[in-house]
C-alpha cells in the first residue's frame, strides 16, 4: 500500500516523449513468414501492424535516447537538471552497463545517475512508482522514467504464437514535484510461482549462452499464451477495481484507462469490469502491437493532446514474472499545447 500522504510533494508527469522505428511489419507480411492470417491475428489480438528497429547497430538505448530527446526538446528541459534516469526494459543493449547509463551519456544528463528496472510488461508502471518515490521523499527533483524494448531482438519469427504479438518502441515521461497533481496511489503484485509461463530461458547466469542454447532457440522469448491470458484478464480487472475502490472512484470519475497493450480482448474485459466506455480507453495496439515496457508511455504520448490538468487516469499493466499492477494519477498539464 502506498497511498499518497499530504505532507509529501506529489510526483507529477510534466512531459512525455516517444520513439517509433520507421519499418512496419504488417499482418500480411507475417502471412508470408508463418502459417497465420490477418483475420486470426486481428480477431484474437486486435493487432494490425508493429514497428521493427532496423538491425544496424541500433538497439534499446537508441530508442530510449530518441524518446528522451523528444521530451527534452518539446518541453524545453535542460538535461543537466535531470537527477535520475530509470529505464524499464527486458531488452537492454547489454546485461551491463545499464541502458540508463548509455541514455544518460547520449542526452547529456551530466548530473544524473540511473539504473535499469526489469519487470517485463509491468516495467514502466513499476519504474514510475520508483521514480515517484524519489520525488515524494525529496531525494530528486527531476526523474526521467523510460519504457523501451527491442522485442524483435528476442522474438522467434518462426513461432507464430509469439511473433505476431510484439513490436519495438520507447516512451519517456518526466516526473517533477507538484503541490496539486500527480501519482495518488499504486497497487502492485508479483507471483513468481508462474515464472515459467513467460520467459527468456537462456542468456542469464542459470544458462549462459552456448552452442546448445543457441541451437535450441532458447534466446527467444517463450510464452504459454492461454494461461497468461487468463491470469491477465483476472489480474488486470481485479487490480483496477481494487484501486478504484480504495480511492472512491466510480467509472464516471475515471477520465482515461491507460492499459498495457498485450491483447485487445484483455483490455476490453478490464474496461468492462471498470464500467468504462471505449472512448475512455487508450488503445493503440492495432498500430504498434505489444511493445512491452513502452506501451503505457506510448499511449500517454498518443493521447497527450486530450489530457488536461486534473484528469483522473488509471494506468494498468500485466506481464512476465508474473507481474501486474495499477496506478491512479491526476494529470498535471494541458496537453493540447503539445499536439503534433
Ligand atoms: O504482455 C505480456 C502478457 N502477455 C499477454 O497478456 C498475452 C496473453 N495471451 C494472449 O494474448 C493469447 O493467448 C494469444 C493471442 C497469445 C493467443 O490467443 P488464444 O486465443 O489464447 O489462442 P491459443 O493459444 O489458445 O491458440 C488457439 C489456436 C491453436 O490451435 P489449436 O490448438 O486450437 O488447433 C493455436 O495453434 O490458434 C492457433 N494459433 C494460431 N493460428 C493462427 C496460435 N497462434 C496462431 C497464429 N495464427 N498466429
mmCIF file of C-alpha atoms and ligand atoms in Angstrom:
data_model
loop_
_atom_site.group_PDB
_atom_site.id
_atom_site.type_symbol
_atom_site.label_atom_id
_atom_site.label_comp_id
_atom_site.label_asym_id
_atom_site.label_seq_id
_atom_site.Cartn_x
_atom_site.Cartn_y
_atom_site.Cartn_z
ATOM 1 C CA UNK A 1 0.000 0.000 0.000
ATOM 2 C CA UNK A 2 1.474 3.368 -0.963
ATOM 3 C CA UNK A 3 -1.311 5.902 -0.695
ATOM 4 C CA UNK A 4 -0.110 9.472 -1.094
ATOM 5 C CA UNK A 5 0.409 11.395 2.171
ATOM 6 C CA UNK A 6 -0.454 15.100 2.212
ATOM 7 C CA UNK A 7 2.877 16.005 3.882
ATOM 8 C CA UNK A 8 4.872 14.891 0.823
ATOM 9 C CA UNK A 9 5.158 16.600 -2.547
ATOM 10 C CA UNK A 10 3.316 14.716 -5.268
ATOM 11 C CA UNK A 11 5.168 13.277 -8.257
ATOM 12 C CA UNK A 12 3.537 14.643 -11.409
ATOM 13 C CA UNK A 13 4.161 13.733 -15.037
ATOM 14 C CA UNK A 14 5.164 17.054 -16.603
ATOM 15 C CA UNK A 15 6.400 15.937 -20.047
ATOM 16 C CA UNK A 16 6.129 12.993 -22.450
ATOM 17 C CA UNK A 17 8.241 11.802 -25.404
ATOM 18 C CA UNK A 18 8.240 8.773 -27.665
ATOM 19 C CA UNK A 19 10.084 6.940 -30.410
ATOM 20 C CA UNK A 20 8.784 4.534 -33.046
ATOM 21 C CA UNK A 21 11.020 2.897 -35.666
ATOM 22 C CA UNK A 22 10.049 3.592 -39.282
ATOM 23 C CA UNK A 23 9.760 -0.002 -40.511
ATOM 24 C CA UNK A 24 6.289 -1.579 -40.294
ATOM 25 C CA UNK A 25 5.707 -5.324 -40.005
ATOM 26 C CA UNK A 26 2.106 -5.891 -41.100
ATOM 27 C CA UNK A 27 -0.151 -8.912 -40.713
ATOM 28 C CA UNK A 28 0.104 -9.638 -44.475
ATOM 29 C CA UNK A 29 3.919 -9.565 -44.047
ATOM 30 C CA UNK A 30 3.598 -12.183 -41.278
ATOM 31 C CA UNK A 31 1.344 -14.318 -43.508
ATOM 32 C CA UNK A 32 4.429 -14.715 -45.727
ATOM 33 C CA UNK A 33 6.618 -15.780 -42.785
ATOM 34 C CA UNK A 34 4.478 -18.209 -40.702
ATOM 35 C CA UNK A 35 1.171 -20.060 -41.036
ATOM 36 C CA UNK A 36 -1.209 -17.367 -39.867
ATOM 37 C CA UNK A 37 -3.784 -14.941 -41.214
ATOM 38 C CA UNK A 38 -4.625 -11.279 -40.885
ATOM 39 C CA UNK A 39 -8.119 -12.333 -39.769
ATOM 40 C CA UNK A 40 -6.780 -14.608 -36.968
ATOM 41 C CA UNK A 41 -4.355 -12.005 -35.665
ATOM 42 C CA UNK A 42 -6.880 -9.149 -35.681
ATOM 43 C CA UNK A 43 -9.718 -11.138 -34.138
ATOM 44 C CA UNK A 44 -7.539 -12.752 -31.406
ATOM 45 C CA UNK A 45 -5.343 -9.762 -30.532
ATOM 46 C CA UNK A 46 -6.502 -6.531 -32.228
ATOM 47 C CA UNK A 47 -3.064 -6.051 -33.843
ATOM 48 C CA UNK A 48 -2.686 -4.895 -37.469
ATOM 49 C CA UNK A 49 0.979 -3.935 -37.571
ATOM 50 C CA UNK A 50 4.057 -3.349 -35.411
ATOM 51 C CA UNK A 51 7.269 -1.338 -35.767
ATOM 52 C CA UNK A 52 10.673 -3.006 -36.107
ATOM 53 C CA UNK A 53 14.030 -1.357 -35.373
ATOM 54 C CA UNK A 54 16.376 -1.921 -38.290
ATOM 55 C CA UNK A 55 19.345 -4.063 -37.373
ATOM 56 C CA UNK A 56 22.199 -1.631 -37.979
ATOM 57 C CA UNK A 57 23.708 -1.446 -34.519
ATOM 58 C CA UNK A 58 20.798 0.487 -33.035
ATOM 59 C CA UNK A 59 19.096 -1.038 -30.016
ATOM 60 C CA UNK A 60 17.079 -0.165 -26.915
ATOM 61 C CA UNK A 61 19.369 2.648 -25.711
ATOM 62 C CA UNK A 62 18.993 4.328 -29.111
ATOM 63 C CA UNK A 63 15.180 4.284 -28.937
ATOM 64 C CA UNK A 64 15.169 5.351 -25.266
ATOM 65 C CA UNK A 65 17.511 8.224 -26.110
ATOM 66 C CA UNK A 66 15.285 9.358 -29.003
ATOM 67 C CA UNK A 67 12.197 9.343 -26.749
ATOM 68 C CA UNK A 68 14.045 11.254 -24.020
ATOM 69 C CA UNK A 69 15.447 13.750 -26.523
ATOM 70 C CA UNK A 70 11.981 14.461 -27.928
ATOM 71 C CA UNK A 71 10.717 15.128 -24.391
ATOM 72 C CA UNK A 72 13.691 17.424 -23.704
ATOM 73 C CA UNK A 73 13.227 19.360 -26.964
ATOM 74 C CA UNK A 74 9.441 19.780 -26.909
ATOM 75 C CA UNK A 75 9.268 20.736 -23.235
ATOM 76 C CA UNK A 76 12.477 22.801 -23.232
ATOM 77 C CA UNK A 77 14.188 20.831 -20.452
ATOM 78 C CA UNK A 78 17.860 21.395 -19.591
ATOM 79 C CA UNK A 79 19.231 17.795 -19.442
ATOM 80 C CA UNK A 80 21.762 18.857 -16.795
ATOM 81 C CA UNK A 81 18.835 19.373 -14.384
ATOM 82 C CA UNK A 82 17.741 15.706 -14.539
ATOM 83 C CA UNK A 83 18.664 13.896 -11.299
ATOM 84 C CA UNK A 84 17.796 10.288 -12.083
ATOM 85 C CA UNK A 85 17.066 8.104 -15.122
ATOM 86 C CA UNK A 86 15.196 4.791 -14.781
ATOM 87 C CA UNK A 87 14.890 2.628 -17.894
ATOM 88 C CA UNK A 88 12.344 -0.180 -17.722
ATOM 89 C CA UNK A 89 13.328 -2.869 -20.220
ATOM 90 C CA UNK A 90 13.780 -6.611 -20.740
ATOM 91 C CA UNK A 91 15.921 -5.998 -23.806
ATOM 92 C CA UNK A 92 18.834 -3.879 -22.537
ATOM 93 C CA UNK A 93 21.642 -3.248 -25.042
ATOM 94 C CA UNK A 94 23.846 -5.400 -22.787
ATOM 95 C CA UNK A 95 23.295 -7.120 -19.424
ATOM 96 C CA UNK A 96 25.533 -4.347 -18.125
ATOM 97 C CA UNK A 97 26.261 -1.483 -18.192
ATOM 98 C CA UNK A 98 22.695 -0.354 -17.619
ATOM 99 C CA UNK A 99 20.853 1.119 -20.595
ATOM 100 C CA UNK A 100 20.146 4.119 -18.335
ATOM 101 C CA UNK A 101 23.881 4.941 -18.309
ATOM 102 C CA UNK A 102 24.007 4.915 -22.115
ATOM 103 C CA UNK A 103 20.977 7.230 -22.253
ATOM 104 C CA UNK A 104 22.486 9.491 -19.572
ATOM 105 C CA UNK A 105 25.568 9.989 -21.738
ATOM 106 C CA UNK A 106 23.668 10.425 -25.018
ATOM 107 C CA UNK A 107 21.286 13.113 -23.758
ATOM 108 C CA UNK A 108 23.973 14.955 -21.778
ATOM 109 C CA UNK A 109 22.292 14.460 -18.389
ATOM 110 C CA UNK A 110 25.556 15.301 -16.675
ATOM 111 C CA UNK A 111 24.152 15.338 -13.127
ATOM 112 C CA UNK A 112 22.009 12.205 -13.366
ATOM 113 C CA UNK A 113 22.535 8.724 -12.005
ATOM 114 C CA UNK A 114 20.452 5.837 -13.257
ATOM 115 C CA UNK A 115 19.609 2.167 -13.453
ATOM 116 C CA UNK A 116 17.521 -0.336 -15.394
ATOM 117 C CA UNK A 117 14.425 -1.997 -13.985
ATOM 118 C CA UNK A 118 13.321 -5.463 -15.115
ATOM 119 C CA UNK A 119 9.637 -6.278 -14.675
ATOM 120 C CA UNK A 120 8.678 -7.247 -18.243
ATOM 121 C CA UNK A 121 5.397 -5.645 -19.347
ATOM 122 C CA UNK A 122 4.893 -4.112 -15.882
ATOM 123 C CA UNK A 123 8.298 -2.428 -16.076
ATOM 124 C CA UNK A 124 7.098 1.078 -16.852
ATOM 125 C CA UNK A 125 4.464 1.094 -14.107
ATOM 126 C CA UNK A 126 6.932 -0.218 -11.515
ATOM 127 C CA UNK A 127 9.561 2.306 -12.701
ATOM 128 C CA UNK A 128 7.022 5.114 -12.403
ATOM 129 C CA UNK A 129 6.366 4.159 -8.774
ATOM 130 C CA UNK A 130 10.118 4.002 -8.146
ATOM 131 C CA UNK A 131 10.720 7.392 -9.726
ATOM 132 C CA UNK A 132 7.792 8.922 -7.842
ATOM 133 C CA UNK A 133 9.231 7.689 -4.537
ATOM 134 C CA UNK A 134 12.400 9.696 -5.147
ATOM 135 C CA UNK A 135 10.333 12.834 -5.813
ATOM 136 C CA UNK A 136 7.982 12.254 -2.841
ATOM 137 C CA UNK A 137 10.912 11.704 -0.464
ATOM 138 C CA UNK A 138 12.658 14.845 -1.685
ATOM 139 C CA UNK A 139 15.693 12.893 -2.935
ATOM 140 C CA UNK A 140 15.175 14.047 -6.534
ATOM 141 C CA UNK A 141 13.536 16.967 -8.345
ATOM 142 C CA UNK A 142 13.553 15.632 -11.895
ATOM 143 C CA UNK A 143 13.296 11.937 -12.729
ATOM 144 C CA UNK A 144 13.195 10.592 -16.268
ATOM 145 C CA UNK A 145 11.243 7.328 -16.474
ATOM 146 C CA UNK A 146 11.595 5.461 -19.765
ATOM 147 C CA UNK A 147 9.957 2.278 -21.040
ATOM 148 C CA UNK A 148 11.853 0.858 -24.023
ATOM 149 C CA UNK A 149 12.037 -2.558 -25.631
ATOM 150 C CA UNK A 150 13.518 -4.001 -28.805
ATOM 151 C CA UNK A 151 11.283 -7.058 -28.744
ATOM 152 C CA UNK A 152 12.356 -8.020 -32.285
ATOM 153 C CA UNK A 153 15.774 -8.934 -30.826
ATOM 154 C CA UNK A 154 14.265 -11.755 -28.697
ATOM 155 C CA UNK A 155 11.369 -12.813 -30.961
ATOM 156 C CA UNK A 156 11.443 -16.098 -32.888
ATOM 157 C CA UNK A 157 9.991 -15.260 -36.298
ATOM 158 C CA UNK A 158 9.273 -18.956 -36.906
ATOM 159 C CA UNK A 159 6.978 -19.171 -33.822
ATOM 160 C CA UNK A 160 3.524 -17.996 -34.886
ATOM 161 C CA UNK A 161 2.221 -17.946 -31.328
ATOM 162 C CA UNK A 162 4.581 -15.107 -30.327
ATOM 163 C CA UNK A 163 5.951 -13.385 -33.434
ATOM 164 C CA UNK A 164 2.588 -11.839 -34.277
ATOM 165 C CA UNK A 165 2.417 -10.068 -30.923
ATOM 166 C CA UNK A 166 5.485 -7.932 -30.373
ATOM 167 C CA UNK A 167 6.974 -4.686 -31.678
ATOM 168 C CA UNK A 168 9.756 -2.204 -30.881
ATOM 169 C CA UNK A 169 9.314 1.266 -29.346
ATOM 170 C CA UNK A 170 10.188 3.614 -26.499
ATOM 171 C CA UNK A 171 8.254 6.114 -24.396
ATOM 172 C CA UNK A 172 9.514 8.549 -21.778
ATOM 173 C CA UNK A 173 7.977 10.721 -19.067
ATOM 174 C CA UNK A 174 9.448 13.351 -16.762
ATOM 175 C CA UNK A 175 8.433 13.364 -13.090
ATOM 176 C CA UNK A 176 8.604 16.579 -11.065
ATOM 177 C CA UNK A 177 7.224 17.689 -7.671
ATOM 178 C CA UNK A 178 3.750 19.241 -7.635
ATOM 179 C CA UNK A 179 1.511 20.622 -4.904
ATOM 180 C CA UNK A 180 -1.624 19.833 -6.864
ATOM 181 C CA UNK A 181 -1.409 16.812 -9.168
ATOM 182 C CA UNK A 182 0.485 13.565 -9.538
ATOM 183 C CA UNK A 183 0.650 9.900 -8.587
ATOM 184 C CA UNK A 184 -2.061 9.254 -5.972
ATOM 185 C CA UNK A 185 -1.961 5.522 -5.331
ATOM 186 C CA UNK A 186 -0.403 2.284 -6.547
ATOM 187 C CA UNK A 187 -1.270 -1.408 -6.196
ATOM 188 C CA UNK A 188 1.460 -3.722 -7.495
ATOM 189 C CA UNK A 189 1.800 -7.511 -7.427
ATOM 190 C CA UNK A 190 4.258 -10.268 -8.317
ATOM 191 C CA UNK A 191 3.797 -14.043 -8.415
ATOM 192 C CA UNK A 192 6.956 -15.953 -9.250
ATOM 193 C CA UNK A 193 5.126 -19.288 -8.964
ATOM 194 C CA UNK A 194 4.110 -18.708 -12.599
ATOM 195 C CA UNK A 195 7.536 -17.513 -13.797
ATOM 196 C CA UNK A 196 7.705 -20.282 -16.422
ATOM 197 C CA UNK A 197 4.665 -19.014 -18.346
ATOM 198 C CA UNK A 198 6.559 -16.157 -19.968
ATOM 199 C CA UNK A 199 10.336 -16.090 -20.030
ATOM 200 C CA UNK A 200 13.632 -15.816 -21.906
ATOM 201 C CA UNK A 201 15.157 -19.183 -20.952
ATOM 202 C CA UNK A 202 18.859 -18.636 -21.738
ATOM 203 C CA UNK A 203 21.459 -15.905 -21.588
ATOM 204 C CA UNK A 204 21.294 -15.375 -17.830
ATOM 205 C CA UNK A 205 23.506 -16.891 -15.139
ATOM 206 C CA UNK A 206 21.467 -20.107 -14.980
ATOM 207 C CA UNK A 207 22.017 -20.964 -18.642
ATOM 208 C CA UNK A 208 24.725 -18.758 -20.141
ATOM 209 C CA UNK A 209 24.947 -18.555 -23.934
ATOM 210 C CA UNK A 210 26.371 -21.715 -25.502
ATOM 211 C CA UNK A 211 26.087 -23.571 -28.812
ATOM 212 C CA UNK A 212 23.426 -25.728 -27.152
ATOM 213 C CA UNK A 213 21.280 -22.763 -26.029
ATOM 214 C CA UNK A 214 21.550 -21.098 -29.436
ATOM 215 C CA UNK A 215 20.716 -24.348 -31.289
ATOM 216 C CA UNK A 216 17.679 -24.822 -29.013
ATOM 217 C CA UNK A 217 16.409 -21.312 -29.759
ATOM 218 C CA UNK A 218 16.468 -20.508 -26.063
ATOM 219 C CA UNK A 219 17.500 -16.892 -26.558
ATOM 220 C CA UNK A 220 13.988 -16.215 -27.851
ATOM 221 C CA UNK A 221 11.088 -15.430 -25.549
ATOM 222 C CA UNK A 222 8.678 -18.281 -24.807
ATOM 223 C CA UNK A 223 5.078 -17.774 -23.783
ATOM 224 C CA UNK A 224 2.310 -20.157 -22.795
ATOM 225 C CA UNK A 225 -0.322 -17.767 -24.114
ATOM 226 C CA UNK A 226 -3.599 -19.257 -22.892
ATOM 227 C CA UNK A 227 -2.833 -19.321 -19.112
ATOM 228 C CA UNK A 228 -1.140 -15.927 -19.358
ATOM 229 C CA UNK A 229 -4.313 -14.624 -20.981
ATOM 230 C CA UNK A 230 -6.462 -15.998 -18.144
ATOM 231 C CA UNK A 231 -4.186 -14.539 -15.448
ATOM 232 C CA UNK A 232 -4.057 -11.197 -17.299
ATOM 233 C CA UNK A 233 -7.842 -10.816 -17.539
ATOM 234 C CA UNK A 234 -8.310 -11.587 -13.837
ATOM 235 C CA UNK A 235 -5.218 -9.726 -12.626
ATOM 236 C CA UNK A 236 -5.798 -6.501 -14.535
ATOM 237 C CA UNK A 237 -9.533 -6.380 -13.790
ATOM 238 C CA UNK A 238 -9.029 -7.112 -10.074
ATOM 239 C CA UNK A 239 -6.239 -4.605 -9.586
ATOM 240 C CA UNK A 240 -8.151 -1.849 -11.418
ATOM 241 C CA UNK A 241 -11.332 -2.359 -9.415
ATOM 242 C CA UNK A 242 -9.182 -2.520 -6.259
ATOM 243 C CA UNK A 243 -7.552 0.850 -6.930
ATOM 244 C CA UNK A 244 -10.919 2.389 -7.824
ATOM 245 C CA UNK A 245 -12.479 1.167 -4.556
ATOM 246 C CA UNK A 246 -9.517 2.354 -2.464
ATOM 247 C CA UNK A 247 -9.849 5.822 -3.962
ATOM 248 C CA UNK A 248 -13.658 6.019 -4.117
ATOM 249 C CA UNK A 249 -13.621 6.232 -7.894
ATOM 250 C CA UNK A 250 -16.607 5.157 -9.981
ATOM 251 C CA UNK A 251 -16.421 4.581 -13.724
ATOM 252 C CA UNK A 252 -17.658 8.123 -14.342
ATOM 253 C CA UNK A 253 -14.782 9.565 -12.242
ATOM 254 C CA UNK A 254 -12.119 7.941 -14.441
ATOM 255 C CA UNK A 255 -11.263 10.076 -17.480
ATOM 256 C CA UNK A 256 -8.917 7.530 -19.078
ATOM 257 C CA UNK A 257 -7.783 3.962 -18.609
ATOM 258 C CA UNK A 258 -4.177 3.565 -19.796
ATOM 259 C CA UNK A 259 -3.718 -0.200 -20.164
ATOM 260 C CA UNK A 260 -0.738 -2.295 -21.215
ATOM 261 C CA UNK A 261 -1.339 -3.252 -24.838
ATOM 262 C CA UNK A 262 -0.997 -7.060 -24.956
ATOM 263 C CA UNK A 263 -4.379 -8.080 -26.300
ATOM 264 C CA UNK A 264 -7.474 -6.048 -27.138
ATOM 265 C CA UNK A 265 -9.685 -8.698 -25.521
ATOM 266 C CA UNK A 266 -7.840 -8.334 -22.175
ATOM 267 C CA UNK A 267 -8.243 -4.542 -22.339
ATOM 268 C CA UNK A 268 -11.956 -4.783 -23.235
ATOM 269 C CA UNK A 269 -12.597 -7.161 -20.309
ATOM 270 C CA UNK A 270 -10.804 -4.796 -17.902
ATOM 271 C CA UNK A 271 -12.667 -1.702 -19.155
ATOM 272 C CA UNK A 272 -15.931 -3.604 -18.881
ATOM 273 C CA UNK A 273 -15.291 -4.533 -15.214
ATOM 274 C CA UNK A 274 -14.467 -0.859 -14.501
ATOM 275 C CA UNK A 275 -17.660 0.351 -16.193
ATOM 276 C CA UNK A 276 -15.784 2.396 -18.800
ATOM 277 C CA UNK A 277 -16.933 3.094 -22.349
ATOM 278 C CA UNK A 278 -14.408 2.570 -25.145
ATOM 279 C CA UNK A 279 -13.840 6.316 -25.662
ATOM 280 C CA UNK A 280 -12.191 6.389 -22.211
ATOM 281 C CA UNK A 281 -9.727 3.615 -23.039
ATOM 282 C CA UNK A 282 -6.368 4.435 -24.592
ATOM 283 C CA UNK A 283 -5.771 1.785 -27.248
ATOM 284 C CA UNK A 284 -3.069 1.761 -29.937
ATOM 285 C CA UNK A 285 -2.343 -1.979 -30.062
ATOM 286 C CA UNK A 286 -3.609 -2.057 -33.662
ATOM 287 C CA UNK A 287 -0.691 0.146 -34.790
ATOM 288 C CA UNK A 288 2.196 -0.934 -32.549
ATOM 289 C CA UNK A 289 1.410 -4.397 -31.101
ATOM 290 C CA UNK A 290 2.868 -5.279 -27.711
ATOM 291 C CA UNK A 291 5.964 -3.145 -27.098
ATOM 292 C CA UNK A 292 6.386 -4.484 -23.519
ATOM 293 C CA UNK A 293 7.667 -1.621 -21.287
ATOM 294 C CA UNK A 294 6.827 1.048 -23.883
ATOM 295 C CA UNK A 295 3.068 0.526 -24.224
ATOM 296 C CA UNK A 296 1.858 2.785 -21.393
ATOM 297 C CA UNK A 297 4.061 5.834 -22.141
ATOM 298 C CA UNK A 298 3.268 5.412 -25.866
ATOM 299 C CA UNK A 299 -0.435 5.685 -25.010
ATOM 300 C CA UNK A 300 0.221 8.778 -22.891
ATOM 301 C CA UNK A 301 2.074 10.316 -25.823
ATOM 302 C CA UNK A 302 -0.661 9.473 -28.339
ATOM 303 C CA UNK A 303 -3.420 10.890 -26.077
ATOM 304 C CA UNK A 304 -1.380 13.814 -24.717
ATOM 305 C CA UNK A 305 -3.368 16.379 -26.728
ATOM 306 C CA UNK A 306 -6.599 15.225 -24.989
ATOM 307 C CA UNK A 307 -5.219 15.441 -21.445
ATOM 308 C CA UNK A 308 -5.984 18.370 -19.129
ATOM 309 C CA UNK A 309 -4.936 19.253 -15.556
ATOM 310 C CA UNK A 310 -6.941 17.208 -13.043
ATOM 311 C CA UNK A 311 -7.911 14.392 -15.392
ATOM 312 C CA UNK A 312 -8.102 11.093 -13.487
ATOM 313 C CA UNK A 313 -6.031 8.337 -15.108
ATOM 314 C CA UNK A 314 -5.788 4.674 -14.141
ATOM 315 C CA UNK A 315 -2.670 3.019 -15.548
ATOM 316 C CA UNK A 316 -2.519 -0.776 -15.523
ATOM 317 C CA UNK A 317 -0.130 -3.496 -16.684
ATOM 318 C CA UNK A 318 0.282 -7.268 -16.688
ATOM 319 C CA UNK A 319 3.314 -9.279 -17.743
ATOM 320 C CA UNK A 320 6.021 -11.835 -17.184
ATOM 321 C CA UNK A 321 7.039 -12.592 -13.632
ATOM 322 C CA UNK A 322 4.138 -12.724 -13.284
ATOM 323 C CA UNK A 323 3.884 -9.025 -12.501
ATOM 324 C CA UNK A 324 0.871 -6.748 -12.550
ATOM 325 C CA UNK A 325 -0.469 -3.558 -11.091
ATOM 326 C CA UNK A 326 -2.429 -0.345 -11.353
ATOM 327 C CA UNK A 327 -1.650 3.283 -10.575
ATOM 328 C CA UNK A 328 -4.043 6.168 -10.099
ATOM 329 C CA UNK A 329 -2.721 9.574 -11.087
ATOM 330 C CA UNK A 330 -4.073 13.020 -11.746
ATOM 331 C CA UNK A 331 -2.741 14.644 -14.922
ATOM 332 C CA UNK A 332 -0.749 17.841 -14.401
ATOM 333 C CA UNK A 333 -0.621 19.880 -17.625
ATOM 334 C CA UNK A 334 -2.568 20.986 -20.679
ATOM 335 C CA UNK A 335 -1.526 18.518 -23.363
ATOM 336 C CA UNK A 336 -3.228 20.474 -26.156
ATOM 337 C CA UNK A 337 -0.151 22.724 -26.197
ATOM 338 C CA UNK A 338 1.909 19.756 -27.329
ATOM 339 C CA UNK A 339 -0.319 18.381 -30.113
ATOM 340 C CA UNK A 340 1.560 17.133 -33.189
HETATM 341 O O1 LIG B 1 2.267 -8.776 -22.446
HETATM 342 C C1 LIG B 1 2.615 -9.777 -21.571
HETATM 343 C C2 LIG B 1 1.467 -10.645 -21.211
HETATM 344 N N1 LIG B 1 1.030 -11.378 -22.353
HETATM 345 C C3 LIG B 1 -0.268 -11.457 -22.622
HETATM 346 O O2 LIG B 1 -1.072 -10.866 -21.941
HETATM 347 C C4 LIG B 1 -0.676 -12.358 -23.755
HETATM 348 C C5 LIG B 1 -1.787 -13.249 -23.289
HETATM 349 N N2 LIG B 1 -2.178 -14.252 -24.283
HETATM 350 C C6 LIG B 1 -2.815 -13.920 -25.410
HETATM 351 O O3 LIG B 1 -2.999 -12.762 -25.726
HETATM 352 C C7 LIG B 1 -3.374 -15.033 -26.245
HETATM 353 O O4 LIG B 1 -3.259 -16.241 -25.529
HETATM 354 C C8 LIG B 1 -2.672 -15.209 -27.646
HETATM 355 C C9 LIG B 1 -3.023 -14.042 -28.540
HETATM 356 C C10 LIG B 1 -1.180 -15.314 -27.446
HETATM 357 C C11 LIG B 1 -3.183 -16.474 -28.297
HETATM 358 O O5 LIG B 1 -4.621 -16.404 -28.448
HETATM 359 P P1 LIG B 1 -5.550 -17.585 -27.937
HETATM 360 O O6 LIG B 1 -6.923 -17.204 -28.292
HETATM 361 O O7 LIG B 1 -5.225 -17.780 -26.471
HETATM 362 O O8 LIG B 1 -5.067 -18.770 -28.810
HETATM 363 P P2 LIG B 1 -4.471 -20.176 -28.325
HETATM 364 O O9 LIG B 1 -3.061 -20.032 -27.865
HETATM 365 O O10 LIG B 1 -5.450 -20.804 -27.383
HETATM 366 O O11 LIG B 1 -4.483 -20.951 -29.693
HETATM 367 C C12 LIG B 1 -5.705 -21.275 -30.366
HETATM 368 C C13 LIG B 1 -5.367 -21.921 -31.682
HETATM 369 C C14 LIG B 1 -4.339 -23.053 -31.558
HETATM 370 O O12 LIG B 1 -4.700 -24.051 -32.464
HETATM 371 P P3 LIG B 1 -5.470 -25.361 -31.957
HETATM 372 O O13 LIG B 1 -4.572 -25.995 -30.936
HETATM 373 O O14 LIG B 1 -6.761 -24.878 -31.379
HETATM 374 O O15 LIG B 1 -5.618 -26.171 -33.228
HETATM 375 C C15 LIG B 1 -3.059 -22.406 -31.998
HETATM 376 O O16 LIG B 1 -2.146 -23.339 -32.540
HETATM 377 O O17 LIG B 1 -4.777 -20.953 -32.559
HETATM 378 C C16 LIG B 1 -3.536 -21.448 -33.051
HETATM 379 N N3 LIG B 1 -2.626 -20.327 -33.271
HETATM 380 C C17 LIG B 1 -2.612 -19.612 -34.391
HETATM 381 N N4 LIG B 1 -3.320 -19.702 -35.538
HETATM 382 C C18 LIG B 1 -3.067 -18.799 -36.498
HETATM 383 C C19 LIG B 1 -1.719 -19.814 -32.399
HETATM 384 N N5 LIG B 1 -1.106 -18.766 -32.974
HETATM 385 C C20 LIG B 1 -1.643 -18.612 -34.212
HETATM 386 C C21 LIG B 1 -1.424 -17.699 -35.260
HETATM 387 N N6 LIG B 1 -2.159 -17.842 -36.386
HETATM 388 N N7 LIG B 1 -0.512 -16.703 -35.180
#
